[in-house]
Amino acid sequence: EYILSPTACLRATLHAAKHASEAVNGVLLGEKSDDRVTIVAAQPILHGQLGLSPMMEVALMQIDAHVKLSGNDNIGVVGYYQANCLVDDMDLGVAGSRIADRIQSKCPFACVLMLDNRLLH
């Protein structure tokens, strides 16, 4: 079971709305307890050209470092979100799949949140 906090939902949605003509992505931060994953925050990363680029690699490393320095050992990267630039495109694509796979390699219970652009236009 995954629970998406209103704050995380709003931040991911606002990221997509701000860059409505571009693809956007980011990571989901949260914690796992028993069979429940609570997503408490969404951290925007890129807009425009998505991919497992050096910029994305650096962003993921910075987010990991920030989470470790926060002092809360229960919070970590628990997922990936993406909104595509085309209104009817709900496909994760090759780049999104690679990023999600990388996150899942570190977090086996990671999830993907695809934002529906039809609701933003």
PDB file of C-alpha atoms in Angstrom:
ATOM      1  CA  GLU A   1       0.000   0.000   0.000  1.00  0.00           C
ATOM      2  CA  TYR A   2       1.284   3.449  -0.951  1.00  0.00           C
ATOM      3  CA  ILE A   3       0.068   6.653   0.666  1.00  0.00           C
ATOM      4  CA  LEU A   4       0.810   9.935  -1.111  1.00  0.00           C
ATOM      5  CA  SER A   5       0.749  12.955   1.174  1.00  0.00           C
ATOM      6  CA  PRO A   6      -1.065  16.063  -0.083  1.00  0.00           C
ATOM      7  CA  THR A   7       2.214  18.017   0.114  1.00  0.00           C
ATOM      8  CA  ALA A   8       4.057  15.534  -2.108  1.00  0.00           C
ATOM      9  CA  CYS A   9       1.169  15.413  -4.569  1.00  0.00           C
ATOM     10  CA  LEU A  10       0.959  19.211  -4.739  1.00  0.00           C
ATOM     11  CA  ARG A  11       4.688  19.690  -5.272  1.00  0.00           C
ATOM     12  CA  ALA A  12       4.876  17.169  -8.134  1.00  0.00           C
ATOM     13  CA  THR A  13       1.727  18.618  -9.707  1.00  0.00           C
ATOM     14  CA  LEU A  14       2.995  22.202  -9.442  1.00  0.00           C
ATOM     15  CA  HIS A  15       6.302  21.149 -11.005  1.00  0.00           C
ATOM     16  CA  ALA A  16       4.407  19.683 -13.968  1.00  0.00           C
ATOM     17  CA  ALA A  17       2.060  22.686 -14.203  1.00  0.00           C
ATOM     18  CA  LYS A  18       4.936  25.187 -14.147  1.00  0.00           C
ATOM     19  CA  HIS A  19       6.564  23.414 -17.100  1.00  0.00           C
ATOM     20  CA  ALA A  20       3.360  22.267 -18.816  1.00  0.00           C
ATOM     21  CA  SER A  21       4.907  22.185 -22.297  1.00  0.00           C
ATOM     22  CA  GLU A  22       7.895  20.119 -21.155  1.00  0.00           C
ATOM     23  CA  ALA A  23       8.458  16.731 -19.586  1.00  0.00           C
ATOM     24  CA  VAL A  24       9.322  16.846 -15.881  1.00  0.00           C
ATOM     25  CA  ASN A  25      10.623  14.350 -13.381  1.00  0.00           C
ATOM     26  CA  GLY A  26      11.654  14.019  -9.782  1.00  0.00           C
ATOM     27  CA  VAL A  27      11.942  11.623  -6.901  1.00  0.00           C
ATOM     28  CA  LEU A  28       9.554  10.689  -4.144  1.00  0.00           C
ATOM     29  CA  LEU A  29      10.787  10.670  -0.559  1.00  0.00           C
ATOM     30  CA  GLY A  30       9.135   8.655   2.143  1.00  0.00           C
ATOM     31  CA  GLU A  31       9.303   5.877   4.652  1.00  0.00           C
ATOM     32  CA  LYS A  32       8.257   2.249   4.858  1.00  0.00           C
ATOM     33  CA  SER A  33       6.590   0.634   7.816  1.00  0.00           C
ATOM     34  CA  ASP A  34       5.308  -2.926   7.564  1.00  0.00           C
ATOM     35  CA  ASP A  35       3.457  -3.168   4.226  1.00  0.00           C
ATOM     36  CA  ARG A  36       2.855   0.571   3.876  1.00  0.00           C
ATOM     37  CA  VAL A  37       4.985   3.180   2.126  1.00  0.00           C
ATOM     38  CA  THR A  38       4.164   6.771   3.041  1.00  0.00           C
ATOM     39  CA  ILE A  39       5.381   9.320   0.495  1.00  0.00           C
ATOM     40  CA  VAL A  40       5.981  12.558   2.378  1.00  0.00           C
ATOM     41  CA  ALA A  41       7.734  14.720  -0.229  1.00  0.00           C
ATOM     42  CA  ALA A  42       8.358  15.097  -3.941  1.00  0.00           C
ATOM     43  CA  GLN A  43      11.693  16.535  -5.027  1.00  0.00           C
ATOM     44  CA  PRO A  44      11.641  18.026  -8.534  1.00  0.00           C
ATOM     45  CA  ILE A  45      14.776  17.316 -10.551  1.00  0.00           C
ATOM     46  CA  LEU A  46      14.552  18.086 -14.264  1.00  0.00           C
ATOM     47  CA  HIS A  47      12.289  19.624 -16.849  1.00  0.00           C
ATOM     48  CA  GLY A  48      12.733  19.475 -20.586  1.00  0.00           C
ATOM     49  CA  GLN A  49      15.155  16.747 -21.542  1.00  0.00           C
ATOM     50  CA  LEU A  50      14.755  13.753 -19.242  1.00  0.00           C
ATOM     51  CA  GLY A  51      17.319  11.046 -18.999  1.00  0.00           C
ATOM     52  CA  LEU A  52      19.925   9.345 -16.890  1.00  0.00           C
ATOM     53  CA  SER A  53      22.301  12.180 -17.667  1.00  0.00           C
ATOM     54  CA  PRO A  54      25.172  13.512 -15.573  1.00  0.00           C
ATOM     55  CA  MET A  55      22.744  16.158 -14.230  1.00  0.00           C
ATOM     56  CA  MET A  56      20.360  13.432 -13.083  1.00  0.00           C
ATOM     57  CA  GLU A  57      23.193  11.411 -11.544  1.00  0.00           C
ATOM     58  CA  VAL A  58      24.402  14.441  -9.578  1.00  0.00           C
ATOM     59  CA  ALA A  59      20.859  15.281  -8.475  1.00  0.00           C
ATOM     60  CA  LEU A  60      20.293  11.739  -7.189  1.00  0.00           C
ATOM     61  CA  MET A  61      23.603  11.808  -5.299  1.00  0.00           C
ATOM     62  CA  GLN A  62      22.753  15.208  -3.759  1.00  0.00           C
ATOM     63  CA  ILE A  63      19.313  14.018  -2.695  1.00  0.00           C
ATOM     64  CA  ASP A  64      20.816  10.883  -1.108  1.00  0.00           C
ATOM     65  CA  ALA A  65      23.360  13.034   0.746  1.00  0.00           C
ATOM     66  CA  HIS A  66      20.677  15.489   1.889  1.00  0.00           C
ATOM     67  CA  VAL A  67      18.486  12.665   3.190  1.00  0.00           C
ATOM     68  CA  LYS A  68      21.414  11.164   5.127  1.00  0.00           C
ATOM     69  CA  LEU A  69      22.299  14.558   6.635  1.00  0.00           C
ATOM     70  CA  SER A  70      18.693  15.200   7.677  1.00  0.00           C
ATOM     71  CA  GLY A  71      19.151  12.830  10.597  1.00  0.00           C
ATOM     72  CA  ASN A  72      15.946  10.911   9.913  1.00  0.00           C
ATOM     73  CA  ASP A  73      17.060   7.381   9.066  1.00  0.00           C
ATOM     74  CA  ASN A  74      13.502   6.359   8.172  1.00  0.00           C
ATOM     75  CA  ILE A  75      13.187   8.755   5.209  1.00  0.00           C
ATOM     76  CA  GLY A  76      14.661   7.833   1.840  1.00  0.00           C
ATOM     77  CA  VAL A  77      14.027   7.811  -1.888  1.00  0.00           C
ATOM     78  CA  VAL A  78      10.999   5.552  -2.373  1.00  0.00           C
ATOM     79  CA  GLY A  79      10.010   6.377  -5.927  1.00  0.00           C
ATOM     80  CA  TYR A  80      10.142   8.373  -9.111  1.00  0.00           C
ATOM     81  CA  TYR A  81       7.609  10.691 -10.721  1.00  0.00           C
ATOM     82  CA  GLN A  82       7.296  11.869 -14.297  1.00  0.00           C
ATOM     83  CA  ALA A  83       4.963  13.891 -16.498  1.00  0.00           C
ATOM     84  CA  ASN A  84       5.453  13.811 -20.258  1.00  0.00           C
ATOM     85  CA  CYS A  85       5.196  16.824 -22.546  1.00  0.00           C
ATOM     86  CA  LEU A  86       2.506  15.313 -24.778  1.00  0.00           C
ATOM     87  CA  VAL A  87      -0.957  15.409 -23.259  1.00  0.00           C
ATOM     88  CA  ASP A  88      -1.915  11.822 -24.142  1.00  0.00           C
ATOM     89  CA  ASP A  89       1.506  10.262 -23.446  1.00  0.00           C
ATOM     90  CA  MET A  90       1.430   8.120 -20.314  1.00  0.00           C
ATOM     91  CA  ASP A  91       4.449   5.990 -21.275  1.00  0.00           C
ATOM     92  CA  LEU A  92       7.416   5.977 -18.920  1.00  0.00           C
ATOM     93  CA  GLY A  93       9.800   5.633 -21.862  1.00  0.00           C
ATOM     94  CA  VAL A  94      13.339   4.300 -21.941  1.00  0.00           C
ATOM     95  CA  ALA A  95      14.906   7.095 -19.887  1.00  0.00           C
ATOM     96  CA  GLY A  96      12.190   7.009 -17.232  1.00  0.00           C
ATOM     97  CA  SER A  97      12.439   3.226 -17.005  1.00  0.00           C
ATOM     98  CA  ARG A  98      16.197   3.407 -16.504  1.00  0.00           C
ATOM     99  CA  ILE A  99      15.856   6.007 -13.761  1.00  0.00           C
ATOM    100  CA  ALA A 100      13.100   3.999 -12.054  1.00  0.00           C
ATOM    101  CA  ASP A 101      15.211   0.827 -12.315  1.00  0.00           C
ATOM    102  CA  ARG A 102      18.159   2.621 -10.729  1.00  0.00           C
ATOM    103  CA  ILE A 103      15.988   3.798  -7.846  1.00  0.00           C
ATOM    104  CA  GLN A 104      14.479   0.324  -7.455  1.00  0.00           C
ATOM    105  CA  SER A 105      17.959  -1.228  -7.303  1.00  0.00           C
ATOM    106  CA  LYS A 106      18.479   0.707  -4.052  1.00  0.00           C
ATOM    107  CA  CYS A 107      14.877   0.503  -2.842  1.00  0.00           C
ATOM    108  CA  PRO A 108      13.086  -2.753  -3.774  1.00  0.00           C
ATOM    109  CA  PHE A 109       9.645  -1.367  -2.853  1.00  0.00           C
ATOM    110  CA  ALA A 110      10.043   1.807  -4.957  1.00  0.00           C
ATOM    111  CA  CYS A 111       7.093   3.058  -6.995  1.00  0.00           C
ATOM    112  CA  VAL A 112       6.521   5.168 -10.104  1.00  0.00           C
ATOM    113  CA  LEU A 113       4.002   8.009 -10.193  1.00  0.00           C
ATOM    114  CA  MET A 114       2.979   9.090 -13.693  1.00  0.00           C
ATOM    115  CA  LEU A 115       1.245  12.465 -13.747  1.00  0.00           C
ATOM    116  CA  ASP A 116      -1.641  12.749 -16.200  1.00  0.00           C
ATOM    117  CA  ASN A 117      -1.092  15.905 -18.265  1.00  0.00           C
ATOM    118  CA  ARG A 118      -4.703  15.878 -19.444  1.00  0.00           C
ATOM    119  CA  LEU A 119      -5.663  16.989 -15.961  1.00  0.00           C
ATOM    120  CA  LEU A 120      -3.156  19.863 -16.027  1.00  0.00           C
ATOM    121  CA  HIS A 121      -4.322  21.481 -19.262  1.00  0.00           C
TER     122      HIS A 121
END
